[in-house]
mmCIF file of C-alpha atoms in Angstrom:
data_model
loop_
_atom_site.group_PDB
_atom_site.id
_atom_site.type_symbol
_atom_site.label_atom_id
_atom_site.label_comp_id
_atom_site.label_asym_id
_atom_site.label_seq_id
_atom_site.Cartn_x
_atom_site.Cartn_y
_atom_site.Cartn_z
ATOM 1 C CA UNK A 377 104.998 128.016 123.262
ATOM 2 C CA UNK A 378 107.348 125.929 124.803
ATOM 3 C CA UNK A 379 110.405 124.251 123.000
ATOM 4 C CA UNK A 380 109.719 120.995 122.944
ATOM 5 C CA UNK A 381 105.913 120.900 122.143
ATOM 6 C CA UNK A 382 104.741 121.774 118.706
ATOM 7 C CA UNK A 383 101.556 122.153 117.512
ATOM 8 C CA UNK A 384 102.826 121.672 114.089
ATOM 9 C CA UNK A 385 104.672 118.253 113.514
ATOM 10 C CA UNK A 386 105.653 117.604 110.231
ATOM 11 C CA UNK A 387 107.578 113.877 111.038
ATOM 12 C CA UNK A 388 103.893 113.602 113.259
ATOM 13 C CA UNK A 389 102.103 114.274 110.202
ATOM 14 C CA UNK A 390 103.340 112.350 107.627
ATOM 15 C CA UNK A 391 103.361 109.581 110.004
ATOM 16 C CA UNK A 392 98.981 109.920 110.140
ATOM 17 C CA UNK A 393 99.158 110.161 107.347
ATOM 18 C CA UNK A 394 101.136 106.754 106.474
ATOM 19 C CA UNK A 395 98.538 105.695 108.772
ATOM 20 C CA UNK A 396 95.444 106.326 107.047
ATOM 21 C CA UNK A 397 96.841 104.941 104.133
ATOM 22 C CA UNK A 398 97.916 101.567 105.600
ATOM 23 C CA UNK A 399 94.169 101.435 107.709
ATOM 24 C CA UNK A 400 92.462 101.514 104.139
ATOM 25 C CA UNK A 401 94.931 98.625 102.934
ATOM 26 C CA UNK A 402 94.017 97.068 106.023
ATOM 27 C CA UNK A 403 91.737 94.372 104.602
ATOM 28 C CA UNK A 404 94.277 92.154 103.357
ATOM 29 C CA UNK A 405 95.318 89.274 105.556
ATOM 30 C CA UNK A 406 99.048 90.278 105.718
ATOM 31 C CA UNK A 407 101.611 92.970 103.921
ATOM 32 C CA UNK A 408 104.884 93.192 102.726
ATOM 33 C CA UNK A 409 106.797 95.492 104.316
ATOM 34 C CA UNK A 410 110.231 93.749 106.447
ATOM 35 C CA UNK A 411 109.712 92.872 109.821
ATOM 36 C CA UNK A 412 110.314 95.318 112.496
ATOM 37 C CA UNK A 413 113.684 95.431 113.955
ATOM 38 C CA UNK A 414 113.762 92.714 116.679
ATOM 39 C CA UNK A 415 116.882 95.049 118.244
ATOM 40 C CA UNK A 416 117.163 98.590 118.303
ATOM 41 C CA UNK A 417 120.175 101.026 119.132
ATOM 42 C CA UNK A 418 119.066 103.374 122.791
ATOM 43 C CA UNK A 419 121.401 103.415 124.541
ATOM 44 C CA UNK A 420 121.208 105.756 127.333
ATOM 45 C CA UNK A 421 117.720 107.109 126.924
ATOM 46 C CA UNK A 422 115.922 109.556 129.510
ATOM 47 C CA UNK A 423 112.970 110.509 129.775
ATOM 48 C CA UNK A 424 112.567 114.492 129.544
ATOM 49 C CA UNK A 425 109.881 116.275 131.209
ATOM 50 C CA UNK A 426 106.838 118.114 129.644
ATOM 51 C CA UNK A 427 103.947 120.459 130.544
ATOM 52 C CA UNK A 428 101.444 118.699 132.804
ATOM 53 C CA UNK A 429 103.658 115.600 134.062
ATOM 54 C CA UNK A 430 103.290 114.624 138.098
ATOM 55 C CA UNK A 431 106.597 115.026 139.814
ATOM 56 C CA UNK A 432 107.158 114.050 143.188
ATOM 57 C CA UNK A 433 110.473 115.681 144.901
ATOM 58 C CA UNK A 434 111.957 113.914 147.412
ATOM 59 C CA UNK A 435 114.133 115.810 149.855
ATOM 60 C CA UNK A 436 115.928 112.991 152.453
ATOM 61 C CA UNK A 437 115.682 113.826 155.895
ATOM 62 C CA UNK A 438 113.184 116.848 155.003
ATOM 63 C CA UNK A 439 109.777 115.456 154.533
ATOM 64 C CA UNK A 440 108.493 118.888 154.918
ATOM 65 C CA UNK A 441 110.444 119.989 151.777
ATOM 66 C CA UNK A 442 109.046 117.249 150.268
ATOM 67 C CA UNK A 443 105.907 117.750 148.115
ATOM 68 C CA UNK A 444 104.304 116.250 145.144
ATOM 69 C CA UNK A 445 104.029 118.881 141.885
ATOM 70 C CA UNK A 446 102.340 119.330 138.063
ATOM 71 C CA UNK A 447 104.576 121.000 135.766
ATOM 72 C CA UNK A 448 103.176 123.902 134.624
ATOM 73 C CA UNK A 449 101.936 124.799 130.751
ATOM 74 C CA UNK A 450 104.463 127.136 130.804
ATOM 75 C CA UNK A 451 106.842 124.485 131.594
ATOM 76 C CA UNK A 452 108.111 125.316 135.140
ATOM 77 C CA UNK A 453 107.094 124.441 138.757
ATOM 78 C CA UNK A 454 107.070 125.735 142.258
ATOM 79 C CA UNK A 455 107.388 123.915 145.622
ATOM 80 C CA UNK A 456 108.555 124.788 149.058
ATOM 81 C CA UNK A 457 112.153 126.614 148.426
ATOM 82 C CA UNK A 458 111.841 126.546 145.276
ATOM 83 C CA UNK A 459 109.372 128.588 142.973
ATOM 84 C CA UNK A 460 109.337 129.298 139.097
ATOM 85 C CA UNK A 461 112.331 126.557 138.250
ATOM 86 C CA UNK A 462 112.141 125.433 134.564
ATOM 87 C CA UNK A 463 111.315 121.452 134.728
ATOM 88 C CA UNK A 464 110.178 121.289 131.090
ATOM 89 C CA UNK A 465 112.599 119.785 128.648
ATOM 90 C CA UNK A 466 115.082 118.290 131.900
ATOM 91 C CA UNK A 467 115.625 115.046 133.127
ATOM 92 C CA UNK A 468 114.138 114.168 136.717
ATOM 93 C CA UNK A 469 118.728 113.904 137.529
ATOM 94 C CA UNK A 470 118.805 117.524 135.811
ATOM 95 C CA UNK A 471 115.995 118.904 137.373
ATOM 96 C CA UNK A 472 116.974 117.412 141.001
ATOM 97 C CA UNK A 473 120.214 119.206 140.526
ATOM 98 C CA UNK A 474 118.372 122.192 139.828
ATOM 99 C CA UNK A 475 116.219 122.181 142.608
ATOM 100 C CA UNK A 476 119.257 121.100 144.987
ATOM 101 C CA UNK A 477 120.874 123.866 143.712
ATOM 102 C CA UNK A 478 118.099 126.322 144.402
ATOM 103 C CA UNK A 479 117.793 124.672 148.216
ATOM 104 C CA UNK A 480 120.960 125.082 149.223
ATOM 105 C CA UNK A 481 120.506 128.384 149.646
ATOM 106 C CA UNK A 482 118.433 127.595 152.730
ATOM 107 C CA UNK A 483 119.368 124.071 153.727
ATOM 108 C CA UNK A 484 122.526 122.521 153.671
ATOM 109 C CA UNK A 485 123.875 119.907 151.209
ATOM 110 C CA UNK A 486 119.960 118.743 150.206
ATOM 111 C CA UNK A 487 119.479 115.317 148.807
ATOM 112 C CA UNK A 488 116.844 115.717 146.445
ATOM 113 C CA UNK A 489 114.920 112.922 144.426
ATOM 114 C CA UNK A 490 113.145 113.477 141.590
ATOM 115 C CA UNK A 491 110.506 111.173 139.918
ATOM 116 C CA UNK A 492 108.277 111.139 137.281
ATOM 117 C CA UNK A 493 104.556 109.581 138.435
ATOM 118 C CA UNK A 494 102.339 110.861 135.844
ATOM 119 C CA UNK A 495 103.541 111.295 132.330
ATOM 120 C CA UNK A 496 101.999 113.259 129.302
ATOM 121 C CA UNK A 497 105.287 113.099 126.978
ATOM 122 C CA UNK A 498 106.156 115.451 124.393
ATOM 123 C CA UNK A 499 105.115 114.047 121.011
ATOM 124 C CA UNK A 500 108.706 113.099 120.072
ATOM 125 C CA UNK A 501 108.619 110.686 123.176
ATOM 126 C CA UNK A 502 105.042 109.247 122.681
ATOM 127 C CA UNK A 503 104.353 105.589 121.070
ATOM 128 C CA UNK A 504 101.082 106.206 119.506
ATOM 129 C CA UNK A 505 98.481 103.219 118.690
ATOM 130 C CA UNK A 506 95.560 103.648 116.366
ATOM 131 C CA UNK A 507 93.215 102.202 114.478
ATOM 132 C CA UNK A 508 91.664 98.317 115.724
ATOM 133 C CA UNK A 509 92.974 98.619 119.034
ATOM 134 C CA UNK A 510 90.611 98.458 122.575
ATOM 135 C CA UNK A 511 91.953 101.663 123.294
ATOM 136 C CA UNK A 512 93.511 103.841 120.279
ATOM 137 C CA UNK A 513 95.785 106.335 122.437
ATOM 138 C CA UNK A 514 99.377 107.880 122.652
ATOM 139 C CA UNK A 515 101.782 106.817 125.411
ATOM 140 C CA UNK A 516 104.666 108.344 126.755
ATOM 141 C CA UNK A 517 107.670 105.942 125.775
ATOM 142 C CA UNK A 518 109.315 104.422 128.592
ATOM 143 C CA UNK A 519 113.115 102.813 128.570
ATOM 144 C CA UNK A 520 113.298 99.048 126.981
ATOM 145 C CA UNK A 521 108.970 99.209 125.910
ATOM 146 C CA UNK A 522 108.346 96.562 123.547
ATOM 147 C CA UNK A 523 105.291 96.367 121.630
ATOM 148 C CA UNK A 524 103.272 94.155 124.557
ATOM 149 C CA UNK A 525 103.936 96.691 126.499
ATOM 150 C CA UNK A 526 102.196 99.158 124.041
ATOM 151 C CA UNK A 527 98.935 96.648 123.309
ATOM 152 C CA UNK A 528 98.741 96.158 127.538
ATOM 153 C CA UNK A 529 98.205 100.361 127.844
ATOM 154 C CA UNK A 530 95.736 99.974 124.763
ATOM 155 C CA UNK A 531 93.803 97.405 125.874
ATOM 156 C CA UNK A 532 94.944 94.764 123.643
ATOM 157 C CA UNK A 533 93.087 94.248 119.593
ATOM 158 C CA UNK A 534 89.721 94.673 119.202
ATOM 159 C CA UNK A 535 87.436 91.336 117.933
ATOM 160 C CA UNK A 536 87.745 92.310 114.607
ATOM 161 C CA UNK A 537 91.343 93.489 114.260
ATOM 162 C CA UNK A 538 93.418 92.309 111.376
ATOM 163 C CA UNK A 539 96.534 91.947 113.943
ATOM 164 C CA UNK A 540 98.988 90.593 111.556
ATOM 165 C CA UNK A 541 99.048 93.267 109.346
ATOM 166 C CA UNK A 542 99.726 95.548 111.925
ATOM 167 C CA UNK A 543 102.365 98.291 110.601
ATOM 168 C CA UNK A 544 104.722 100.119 112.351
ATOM 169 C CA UNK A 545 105.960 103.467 111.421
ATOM 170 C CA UNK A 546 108.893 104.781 112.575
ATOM 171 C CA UNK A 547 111.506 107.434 110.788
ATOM 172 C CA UNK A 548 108.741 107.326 107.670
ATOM 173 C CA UNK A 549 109.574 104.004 107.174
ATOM 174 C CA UNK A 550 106.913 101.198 107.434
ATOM 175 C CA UNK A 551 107.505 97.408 109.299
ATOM 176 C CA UNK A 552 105.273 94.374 109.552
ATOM 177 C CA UNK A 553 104.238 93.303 113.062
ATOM 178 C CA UNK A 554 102.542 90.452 114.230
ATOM 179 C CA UNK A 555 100.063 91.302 116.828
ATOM 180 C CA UNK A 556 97.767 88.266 116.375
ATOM 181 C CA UNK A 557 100.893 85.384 116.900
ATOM 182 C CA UNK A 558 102.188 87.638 119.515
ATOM 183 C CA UNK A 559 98.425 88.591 121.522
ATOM 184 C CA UNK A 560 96.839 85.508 120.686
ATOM 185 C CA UNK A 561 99.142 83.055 120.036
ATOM 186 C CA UNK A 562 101.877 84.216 122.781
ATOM 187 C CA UNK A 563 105.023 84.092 120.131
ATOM 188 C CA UNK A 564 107.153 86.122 122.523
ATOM 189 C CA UNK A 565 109.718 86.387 118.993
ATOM 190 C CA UNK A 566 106.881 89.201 117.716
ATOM 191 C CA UNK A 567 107.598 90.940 120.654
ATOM 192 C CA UNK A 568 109.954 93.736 119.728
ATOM 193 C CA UNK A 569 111.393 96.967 120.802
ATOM 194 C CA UNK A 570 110.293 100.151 120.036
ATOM 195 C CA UNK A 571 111.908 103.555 120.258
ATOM 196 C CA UNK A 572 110.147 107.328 121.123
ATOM 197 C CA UNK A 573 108.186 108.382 118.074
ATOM 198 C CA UNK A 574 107.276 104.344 117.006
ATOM 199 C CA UNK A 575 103.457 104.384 115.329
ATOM 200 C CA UNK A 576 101.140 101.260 115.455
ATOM 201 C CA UNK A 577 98.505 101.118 113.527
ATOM 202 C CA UNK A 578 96.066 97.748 113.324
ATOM 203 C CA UNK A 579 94.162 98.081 110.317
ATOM 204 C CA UNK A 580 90.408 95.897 110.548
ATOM 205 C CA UNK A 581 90.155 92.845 108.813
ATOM 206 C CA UNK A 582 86.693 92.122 106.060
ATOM 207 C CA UNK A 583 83.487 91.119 108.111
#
């Protein structure tokens, strides 16, 4: 299995948990947990690479060298000059250094790109949004996403969502969000950071 998947998540878990238990308190117009942090302290954050993300490795000067790649479940990939190199739990600058490293046996000096075009995201670096959304679904986290940026991938509320009692979960603690002001009512000042791991969850309001 590799090292930075788990099947077993116990952070993951208690978070679902906090979620199920804030979706059946959902019914009440607001709650009263603090607002989320409107700043948050990332400084320097990369995404690493997982089992099944799209690279595409750019080699300048050397299209043929050049090829577009799916990390493998066991975490490593193969492409012309290079075959079996570990891209699972890198950064695309780590990995590129690996693969220039592995080219230069056969071409010299190699300027190699890398860049991530499909992302899965190990669970640590997901943003996960569930319960009265369009379309409930983790995302991989991306540097500076805000919580518009989250609702966009999901599709935004769904008719009957309670959006401002929205919780977010992050670190087992529990924040307020306001997804109605900020979806419906465009208050930009509900639009706030979010960091790898964050949890939505929109709770329904009473029909």
């Amino acid at each position: 299995m590799n090292s930075i998947r788990s099947v077993w998540n116990p952070g993951r878990f208690a978070a679902w948990c906090a979620c199920a238990l804030a979706l059946t308190l959902g019914a009440c117009a607001t709650n009263n947990f603090p607002p989320a942090p409107a700043q948050v302290s990332m400084s320097d954050y990369h995404y690493v690479i997982g089992p099944g993300d799209t690279l595409h490795i750019g080699v300048w000067q050397n299209p043929d060298l050049s090829s577009t790649v799916t990390v493998r479940p066991d975490g490593r990939i193969s492409a012309p000059l290079v075959q079996g190199v570990q891209a699972a739990g890198l950064t695309s600058d780590q990995l590129a250094s690996a693969i220039r490293e592995s080219m230069s046996k056969y071409v010299r000096d190699p300027v190699v790109t890398v860049v991530v075009s499909d992302f899965h995201g190990a669970l640590g670096q997901q943003v996960s949004i569930v319960g009265a959304a369009t379309k409930p679904q983790s995302i991989p986290y991306r540097d500076k996403m805000t919580v518009l940026d989250a609702m966009i991938a999901a599709g935004g509320l769904t008719p009957y969502a309670n959006g401002n009692a929205a919780v977010l979960i992050r670190a087992g603690k529990s924040y307020s969000l306001h997804l109605d002001d900020l979806l419906r009512g465009g208050k930009m000042g509900d639009n706030v950071p979010l960091l790898p791991g964050d949890t939505i969850v929109i709770p329904q309001g009473w029909f």
